PDB file of N, CA and C in Angstrom:
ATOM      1  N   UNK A   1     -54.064 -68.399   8.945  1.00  0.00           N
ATOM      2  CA  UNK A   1     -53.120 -69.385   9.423  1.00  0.00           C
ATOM      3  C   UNK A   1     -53.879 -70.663   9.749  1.00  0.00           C
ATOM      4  N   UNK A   2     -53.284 -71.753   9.146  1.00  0.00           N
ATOM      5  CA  UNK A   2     -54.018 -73.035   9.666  1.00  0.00           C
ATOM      6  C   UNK A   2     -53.412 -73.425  10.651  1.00  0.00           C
ATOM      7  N   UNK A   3     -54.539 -73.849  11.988  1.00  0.00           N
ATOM      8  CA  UNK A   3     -53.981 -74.001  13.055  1.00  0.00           C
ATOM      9  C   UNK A   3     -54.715 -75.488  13.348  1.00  0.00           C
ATOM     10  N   UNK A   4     -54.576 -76.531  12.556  1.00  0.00           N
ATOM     11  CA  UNK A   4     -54.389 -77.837  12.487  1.00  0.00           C
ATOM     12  C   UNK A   4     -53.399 -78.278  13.087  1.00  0.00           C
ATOM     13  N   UNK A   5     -53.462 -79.600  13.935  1.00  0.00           N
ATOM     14  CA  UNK A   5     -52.129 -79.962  14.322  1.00  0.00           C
ATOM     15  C   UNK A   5     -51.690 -81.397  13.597  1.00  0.00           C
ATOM     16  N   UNK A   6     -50.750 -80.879  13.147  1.00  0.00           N
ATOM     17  CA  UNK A   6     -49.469 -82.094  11.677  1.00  0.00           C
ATOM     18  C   UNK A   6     -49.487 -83.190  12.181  1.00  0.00           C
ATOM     19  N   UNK A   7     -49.162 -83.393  14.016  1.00  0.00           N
ATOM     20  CA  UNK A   7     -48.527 -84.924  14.441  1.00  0.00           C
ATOM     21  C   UNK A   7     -49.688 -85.635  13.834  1.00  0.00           C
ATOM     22  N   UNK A   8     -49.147 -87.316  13.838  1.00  0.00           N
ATOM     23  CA  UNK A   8     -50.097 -88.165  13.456  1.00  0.00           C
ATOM     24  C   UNK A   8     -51.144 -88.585  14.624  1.00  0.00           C
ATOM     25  N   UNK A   9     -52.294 -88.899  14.726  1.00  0.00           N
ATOM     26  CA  UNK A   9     -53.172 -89.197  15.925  1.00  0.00           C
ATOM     27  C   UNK A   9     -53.069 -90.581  15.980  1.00  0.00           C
ATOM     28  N   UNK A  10     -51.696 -90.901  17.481  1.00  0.00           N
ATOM     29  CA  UNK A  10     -51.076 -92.449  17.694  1.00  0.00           C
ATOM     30  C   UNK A  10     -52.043 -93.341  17.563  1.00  0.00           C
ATOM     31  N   UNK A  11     -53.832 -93.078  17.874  1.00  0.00           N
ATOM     32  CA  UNK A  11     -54.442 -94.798  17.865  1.00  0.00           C
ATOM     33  C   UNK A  11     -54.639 -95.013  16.343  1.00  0.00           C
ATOM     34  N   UNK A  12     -54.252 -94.078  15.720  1.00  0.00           N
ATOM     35  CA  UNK A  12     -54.614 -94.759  14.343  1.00  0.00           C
ATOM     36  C   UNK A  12     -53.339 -94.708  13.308  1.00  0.00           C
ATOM     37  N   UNK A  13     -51.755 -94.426  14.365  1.00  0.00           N
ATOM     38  CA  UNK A  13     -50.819 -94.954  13.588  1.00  0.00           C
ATOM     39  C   UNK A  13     -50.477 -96.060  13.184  1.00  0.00           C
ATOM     40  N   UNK A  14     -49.642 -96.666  12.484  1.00  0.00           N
ATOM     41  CA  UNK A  14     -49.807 -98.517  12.349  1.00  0.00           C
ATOM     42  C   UNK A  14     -48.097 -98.188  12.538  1.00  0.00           C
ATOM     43  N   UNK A  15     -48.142 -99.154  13.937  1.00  0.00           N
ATOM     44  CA  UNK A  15     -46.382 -99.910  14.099  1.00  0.00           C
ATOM     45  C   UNK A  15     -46.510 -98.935  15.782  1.00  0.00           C
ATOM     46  N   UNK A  16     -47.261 -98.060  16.323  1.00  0.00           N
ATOM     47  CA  UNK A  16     -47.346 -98.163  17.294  1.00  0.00           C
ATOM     48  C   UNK A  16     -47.974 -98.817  18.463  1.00  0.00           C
ATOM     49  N   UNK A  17     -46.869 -99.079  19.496  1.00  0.00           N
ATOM     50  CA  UNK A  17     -47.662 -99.923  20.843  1.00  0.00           C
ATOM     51  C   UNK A  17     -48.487 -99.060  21.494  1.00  0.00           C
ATOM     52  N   UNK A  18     -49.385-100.014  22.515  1.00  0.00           N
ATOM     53  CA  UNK A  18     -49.945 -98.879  23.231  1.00  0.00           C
ATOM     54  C   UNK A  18     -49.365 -98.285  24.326  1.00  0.00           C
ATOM     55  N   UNK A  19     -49.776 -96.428  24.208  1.00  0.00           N
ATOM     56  CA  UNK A  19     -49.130 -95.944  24.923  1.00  0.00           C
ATOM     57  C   UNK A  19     -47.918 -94.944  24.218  1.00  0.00           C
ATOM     58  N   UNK A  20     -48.161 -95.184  23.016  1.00  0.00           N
ATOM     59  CA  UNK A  20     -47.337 -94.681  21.655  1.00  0.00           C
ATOM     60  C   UNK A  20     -45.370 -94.869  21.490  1.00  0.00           C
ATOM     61  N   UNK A  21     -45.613 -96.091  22.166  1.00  0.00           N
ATOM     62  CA  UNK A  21     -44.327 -96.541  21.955  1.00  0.00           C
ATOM     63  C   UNK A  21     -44.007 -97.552  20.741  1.00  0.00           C
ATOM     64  N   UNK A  22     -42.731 -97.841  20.479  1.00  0.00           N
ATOM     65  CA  UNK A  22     -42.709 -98.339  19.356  1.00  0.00           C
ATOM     66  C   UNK A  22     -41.497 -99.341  19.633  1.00  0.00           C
ATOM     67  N   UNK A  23     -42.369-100.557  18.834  1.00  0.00           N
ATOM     68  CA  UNK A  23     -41.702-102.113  19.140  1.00  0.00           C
ATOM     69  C   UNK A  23     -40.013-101.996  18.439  1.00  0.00           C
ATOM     70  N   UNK A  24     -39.068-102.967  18.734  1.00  0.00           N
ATOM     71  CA  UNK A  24     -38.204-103.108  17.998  1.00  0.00           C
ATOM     72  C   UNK A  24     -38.448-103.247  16.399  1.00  0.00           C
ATOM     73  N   UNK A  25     -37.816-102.626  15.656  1.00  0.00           N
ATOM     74  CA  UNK A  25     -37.807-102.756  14.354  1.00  0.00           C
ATOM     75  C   UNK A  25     -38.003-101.939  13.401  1.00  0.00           C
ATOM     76  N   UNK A  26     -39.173-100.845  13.978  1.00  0.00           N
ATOM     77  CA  UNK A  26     -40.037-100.371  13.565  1.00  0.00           C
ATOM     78  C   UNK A  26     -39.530 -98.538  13.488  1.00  0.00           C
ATOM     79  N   UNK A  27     -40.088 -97.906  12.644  1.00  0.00           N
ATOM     80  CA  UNK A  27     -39.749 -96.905  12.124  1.00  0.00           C
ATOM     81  C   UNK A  27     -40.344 -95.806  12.637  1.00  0.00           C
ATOM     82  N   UNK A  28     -39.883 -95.153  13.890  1.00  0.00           N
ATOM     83  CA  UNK A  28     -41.336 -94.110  14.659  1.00  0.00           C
ATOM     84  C   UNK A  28     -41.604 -92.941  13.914  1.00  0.00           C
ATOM     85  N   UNK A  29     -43.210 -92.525  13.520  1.00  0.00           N
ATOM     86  CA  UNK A  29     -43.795 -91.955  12.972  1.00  0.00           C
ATOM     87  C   UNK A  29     -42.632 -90.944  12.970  1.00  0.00           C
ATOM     88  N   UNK A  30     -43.015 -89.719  11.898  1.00  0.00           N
ATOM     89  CA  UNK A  30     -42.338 -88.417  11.636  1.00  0.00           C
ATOM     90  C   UNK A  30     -42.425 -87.633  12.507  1.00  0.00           C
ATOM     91  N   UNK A  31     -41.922 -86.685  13.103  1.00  0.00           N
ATOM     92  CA  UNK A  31     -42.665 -85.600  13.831  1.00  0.00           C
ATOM     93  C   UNK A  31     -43.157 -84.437  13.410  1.00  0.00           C
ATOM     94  N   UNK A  32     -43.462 -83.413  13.642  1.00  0.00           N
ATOM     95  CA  UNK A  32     -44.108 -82.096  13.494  1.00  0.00           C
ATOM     96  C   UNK A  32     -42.780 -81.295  13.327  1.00  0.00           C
ATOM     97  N   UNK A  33     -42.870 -80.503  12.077  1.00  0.00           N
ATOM     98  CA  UNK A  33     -41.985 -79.472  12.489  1.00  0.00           C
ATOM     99  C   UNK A  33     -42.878 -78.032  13.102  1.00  0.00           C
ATOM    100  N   UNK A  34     -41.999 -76.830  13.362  1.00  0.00           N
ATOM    101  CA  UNK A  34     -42.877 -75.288  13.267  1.00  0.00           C
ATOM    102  C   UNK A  34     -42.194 -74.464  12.390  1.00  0.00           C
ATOM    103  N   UNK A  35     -42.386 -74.746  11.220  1.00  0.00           N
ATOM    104  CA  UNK A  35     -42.113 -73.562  10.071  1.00  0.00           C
ATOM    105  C   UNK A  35     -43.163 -72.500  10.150  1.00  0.00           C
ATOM    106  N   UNK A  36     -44.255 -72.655  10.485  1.00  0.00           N
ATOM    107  CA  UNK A  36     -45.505 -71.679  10.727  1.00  0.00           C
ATOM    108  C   UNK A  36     -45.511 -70.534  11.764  1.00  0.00           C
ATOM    109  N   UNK A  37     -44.819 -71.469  12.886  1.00  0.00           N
ATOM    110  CA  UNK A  37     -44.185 -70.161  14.220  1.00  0.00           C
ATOM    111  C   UNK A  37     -43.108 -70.023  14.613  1.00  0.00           C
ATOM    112  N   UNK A  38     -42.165 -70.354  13.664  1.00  0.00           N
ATOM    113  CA  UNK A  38     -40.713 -69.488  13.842  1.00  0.00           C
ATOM    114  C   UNK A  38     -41.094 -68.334  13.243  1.00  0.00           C
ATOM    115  N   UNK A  39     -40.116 -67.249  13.717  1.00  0.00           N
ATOM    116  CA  UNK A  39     -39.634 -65.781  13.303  1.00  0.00           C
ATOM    117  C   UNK A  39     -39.131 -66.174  11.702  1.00  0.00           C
ATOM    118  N   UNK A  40     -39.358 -64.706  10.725  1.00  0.00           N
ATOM    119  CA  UNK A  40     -38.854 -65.057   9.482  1.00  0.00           C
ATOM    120  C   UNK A  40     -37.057 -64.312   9.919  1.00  0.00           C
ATOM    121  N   UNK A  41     -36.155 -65.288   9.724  1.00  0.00           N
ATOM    122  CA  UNK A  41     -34.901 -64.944  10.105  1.00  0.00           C
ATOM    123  C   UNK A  41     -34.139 -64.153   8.991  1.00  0.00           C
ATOM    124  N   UNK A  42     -34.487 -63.756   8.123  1.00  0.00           N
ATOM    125  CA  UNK A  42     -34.179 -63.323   6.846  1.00  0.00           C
ATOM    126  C   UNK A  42     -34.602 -61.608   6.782  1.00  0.00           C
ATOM    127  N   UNK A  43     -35.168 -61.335   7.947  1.00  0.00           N
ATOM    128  CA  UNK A  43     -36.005 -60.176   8.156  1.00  0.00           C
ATOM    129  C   UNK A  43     -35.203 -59.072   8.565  1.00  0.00           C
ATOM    130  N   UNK A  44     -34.264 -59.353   9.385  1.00  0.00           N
ATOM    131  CA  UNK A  44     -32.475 -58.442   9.900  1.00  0.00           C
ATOM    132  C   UNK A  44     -31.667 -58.776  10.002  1.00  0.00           C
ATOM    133  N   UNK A  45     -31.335 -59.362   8.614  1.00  0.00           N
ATOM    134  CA  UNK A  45     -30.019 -59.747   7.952  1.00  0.00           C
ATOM    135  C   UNK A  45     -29.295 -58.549   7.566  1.00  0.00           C
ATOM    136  N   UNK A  46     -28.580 -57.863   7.825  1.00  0.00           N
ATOM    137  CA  UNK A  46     -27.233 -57.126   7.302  1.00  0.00           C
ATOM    138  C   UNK A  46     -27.222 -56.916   5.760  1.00  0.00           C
ATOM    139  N   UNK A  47     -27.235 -55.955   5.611  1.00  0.00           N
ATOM    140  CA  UNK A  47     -27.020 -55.980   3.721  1.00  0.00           C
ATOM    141  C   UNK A  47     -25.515 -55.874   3.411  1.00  0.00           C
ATOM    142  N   UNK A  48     -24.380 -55.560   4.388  1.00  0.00           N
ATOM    143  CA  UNK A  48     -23.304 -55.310   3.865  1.00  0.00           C
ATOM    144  C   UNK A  48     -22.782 -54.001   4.840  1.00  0.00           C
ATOM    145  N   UNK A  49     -21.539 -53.458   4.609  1.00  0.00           N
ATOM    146  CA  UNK A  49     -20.680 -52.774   5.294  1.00  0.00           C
ATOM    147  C   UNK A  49     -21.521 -51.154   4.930  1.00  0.00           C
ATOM    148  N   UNK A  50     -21.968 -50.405   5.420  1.00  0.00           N
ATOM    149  CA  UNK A  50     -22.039 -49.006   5.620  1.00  0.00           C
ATOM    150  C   UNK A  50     -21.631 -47.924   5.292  1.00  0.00           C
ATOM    151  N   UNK A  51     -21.485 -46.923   4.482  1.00  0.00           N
ATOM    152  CA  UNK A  51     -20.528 -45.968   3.997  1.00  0.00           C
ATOM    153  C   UNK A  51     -19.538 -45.415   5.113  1.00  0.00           C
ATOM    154  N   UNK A  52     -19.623 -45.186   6.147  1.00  0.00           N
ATOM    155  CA  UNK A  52     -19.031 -44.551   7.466  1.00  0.00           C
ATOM    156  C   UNK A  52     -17.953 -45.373   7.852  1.00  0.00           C
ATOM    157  N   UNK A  53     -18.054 -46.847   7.941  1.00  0.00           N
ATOM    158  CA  UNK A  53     -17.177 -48.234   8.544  1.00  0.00           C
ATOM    159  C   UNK A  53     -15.887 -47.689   7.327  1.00  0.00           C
ATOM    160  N   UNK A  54     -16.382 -47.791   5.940  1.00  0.00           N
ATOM    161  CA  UNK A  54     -15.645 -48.182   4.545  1.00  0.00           C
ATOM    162  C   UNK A  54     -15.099 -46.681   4.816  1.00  0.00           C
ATOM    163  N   UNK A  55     -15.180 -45.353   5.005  1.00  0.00           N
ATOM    164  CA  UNK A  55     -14.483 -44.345   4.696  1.00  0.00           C
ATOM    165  C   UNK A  55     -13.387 -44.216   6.121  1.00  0.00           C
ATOM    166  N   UNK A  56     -13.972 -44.971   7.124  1.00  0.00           N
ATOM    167  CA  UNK A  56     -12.890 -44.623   7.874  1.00  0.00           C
ATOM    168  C   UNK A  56     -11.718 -45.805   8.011  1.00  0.00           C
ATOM    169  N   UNK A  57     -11.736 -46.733   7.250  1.00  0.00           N
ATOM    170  CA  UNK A  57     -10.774 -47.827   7.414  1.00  0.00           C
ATOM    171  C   UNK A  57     -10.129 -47.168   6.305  1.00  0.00           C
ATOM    172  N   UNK A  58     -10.457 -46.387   5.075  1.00  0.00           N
ATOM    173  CA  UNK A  58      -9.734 -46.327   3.929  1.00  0.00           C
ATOM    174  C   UNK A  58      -8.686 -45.089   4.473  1.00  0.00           C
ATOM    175  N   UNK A  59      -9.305 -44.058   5.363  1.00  0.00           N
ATOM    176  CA  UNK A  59      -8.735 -43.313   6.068  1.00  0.00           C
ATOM    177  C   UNK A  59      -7.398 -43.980   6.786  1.00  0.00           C
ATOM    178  N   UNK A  60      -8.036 -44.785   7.690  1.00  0.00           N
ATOM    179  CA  UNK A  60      -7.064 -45.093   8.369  1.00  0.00           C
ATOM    180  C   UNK A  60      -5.562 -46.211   7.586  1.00  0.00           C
ATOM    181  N   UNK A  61      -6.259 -47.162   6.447  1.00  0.00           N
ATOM    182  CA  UNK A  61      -5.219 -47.231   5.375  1.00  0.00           C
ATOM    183  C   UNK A  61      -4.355 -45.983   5.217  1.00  0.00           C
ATOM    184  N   UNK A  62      -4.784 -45.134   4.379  1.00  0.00           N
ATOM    185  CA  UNK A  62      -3.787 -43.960   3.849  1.00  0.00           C
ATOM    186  C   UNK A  62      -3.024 -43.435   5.171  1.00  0.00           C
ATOM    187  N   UNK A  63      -3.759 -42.906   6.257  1.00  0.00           N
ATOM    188  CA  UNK A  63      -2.470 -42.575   6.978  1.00  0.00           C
ATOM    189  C   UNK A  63      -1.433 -43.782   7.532  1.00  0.00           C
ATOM    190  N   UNK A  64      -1.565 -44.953   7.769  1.00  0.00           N
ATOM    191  CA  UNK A  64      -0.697 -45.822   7.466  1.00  0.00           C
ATOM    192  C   UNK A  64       0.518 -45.745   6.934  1.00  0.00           C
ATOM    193  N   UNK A  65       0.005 -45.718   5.693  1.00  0.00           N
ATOM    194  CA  UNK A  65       0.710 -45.905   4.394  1.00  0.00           C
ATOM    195  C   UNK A  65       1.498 -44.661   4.267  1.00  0.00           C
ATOM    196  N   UNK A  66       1.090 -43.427   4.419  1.00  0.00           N
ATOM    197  CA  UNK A  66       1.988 -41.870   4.496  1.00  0.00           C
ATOM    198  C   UNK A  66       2.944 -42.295   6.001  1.00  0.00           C
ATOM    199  N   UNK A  67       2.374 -42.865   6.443  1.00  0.00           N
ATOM    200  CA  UNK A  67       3.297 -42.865   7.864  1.00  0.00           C
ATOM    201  C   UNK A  67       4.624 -43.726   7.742  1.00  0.00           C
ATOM    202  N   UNK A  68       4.024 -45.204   6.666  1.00  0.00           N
ATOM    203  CA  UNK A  68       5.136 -45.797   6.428  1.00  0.00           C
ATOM    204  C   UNK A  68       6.268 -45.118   4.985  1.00  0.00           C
ATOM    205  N   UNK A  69       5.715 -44.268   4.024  1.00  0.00           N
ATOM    206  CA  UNK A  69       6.054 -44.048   3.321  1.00  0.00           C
ATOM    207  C   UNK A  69       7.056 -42.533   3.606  1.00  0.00           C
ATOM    208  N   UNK A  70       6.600 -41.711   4.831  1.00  0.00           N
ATOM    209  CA  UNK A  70       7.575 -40.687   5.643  1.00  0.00           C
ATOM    210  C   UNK A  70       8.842 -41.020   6.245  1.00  0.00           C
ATOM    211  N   UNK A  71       8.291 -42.794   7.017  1.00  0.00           N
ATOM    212  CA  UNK A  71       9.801 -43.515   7.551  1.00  0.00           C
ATOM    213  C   UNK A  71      10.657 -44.009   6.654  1.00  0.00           C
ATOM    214  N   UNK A  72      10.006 -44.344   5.271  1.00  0.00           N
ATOM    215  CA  UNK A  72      10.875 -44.578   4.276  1.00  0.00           C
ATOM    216  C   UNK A  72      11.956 -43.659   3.247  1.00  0.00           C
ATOM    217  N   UNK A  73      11.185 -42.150   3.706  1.00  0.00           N
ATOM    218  CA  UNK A  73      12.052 -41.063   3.108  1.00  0.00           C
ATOM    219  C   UNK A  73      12.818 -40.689   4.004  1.00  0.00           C
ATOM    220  N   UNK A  74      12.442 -40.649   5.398  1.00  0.00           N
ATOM    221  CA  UNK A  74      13.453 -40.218   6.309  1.00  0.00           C
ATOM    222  C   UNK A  74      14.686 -40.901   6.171  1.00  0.00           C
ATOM    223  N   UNK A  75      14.244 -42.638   6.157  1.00  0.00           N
ATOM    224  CA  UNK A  75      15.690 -43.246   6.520  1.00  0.00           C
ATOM    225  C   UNK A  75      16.766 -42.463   5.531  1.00  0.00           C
TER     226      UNK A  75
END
């Protein structure tokens, strides 16, 4: 891991005052991001729904559906 630091070193930016402020007009240096020490967020991402979730909603569809389809023979 390179453990260099990105910001620019202010006495040798050009358009800063001293004290690393910056006059009207002028465009203040970039900053640093940390792509290097964030967490990789991609690491426990979810792949999708589970066999267990999907068999019991399909379950619970069909008896539904027999339940509405019993009130429909009764009437």
């Amino acid at each position: 891991m390179d453990n260099t630091h990105p910001d620019p070193d202010p006495r040798r930016t050009p358009g800063l005052e001293g004290g690393g402020g910056v006059p009207p007009g002028e465009t203040p240096p970039g900053e640093s991001s940390t792509p290097a020490g964030a967490p990789d967020q991609n690491a426990n991402t979810p792949s999708g729904w589970g066999p267990l979730p999907l068999v019991l909603l399909l379950v619970l569809g069909a008896l539904v559906a027999a339940f509405f389809l019993a009130y429909a023979v009764a009437l």
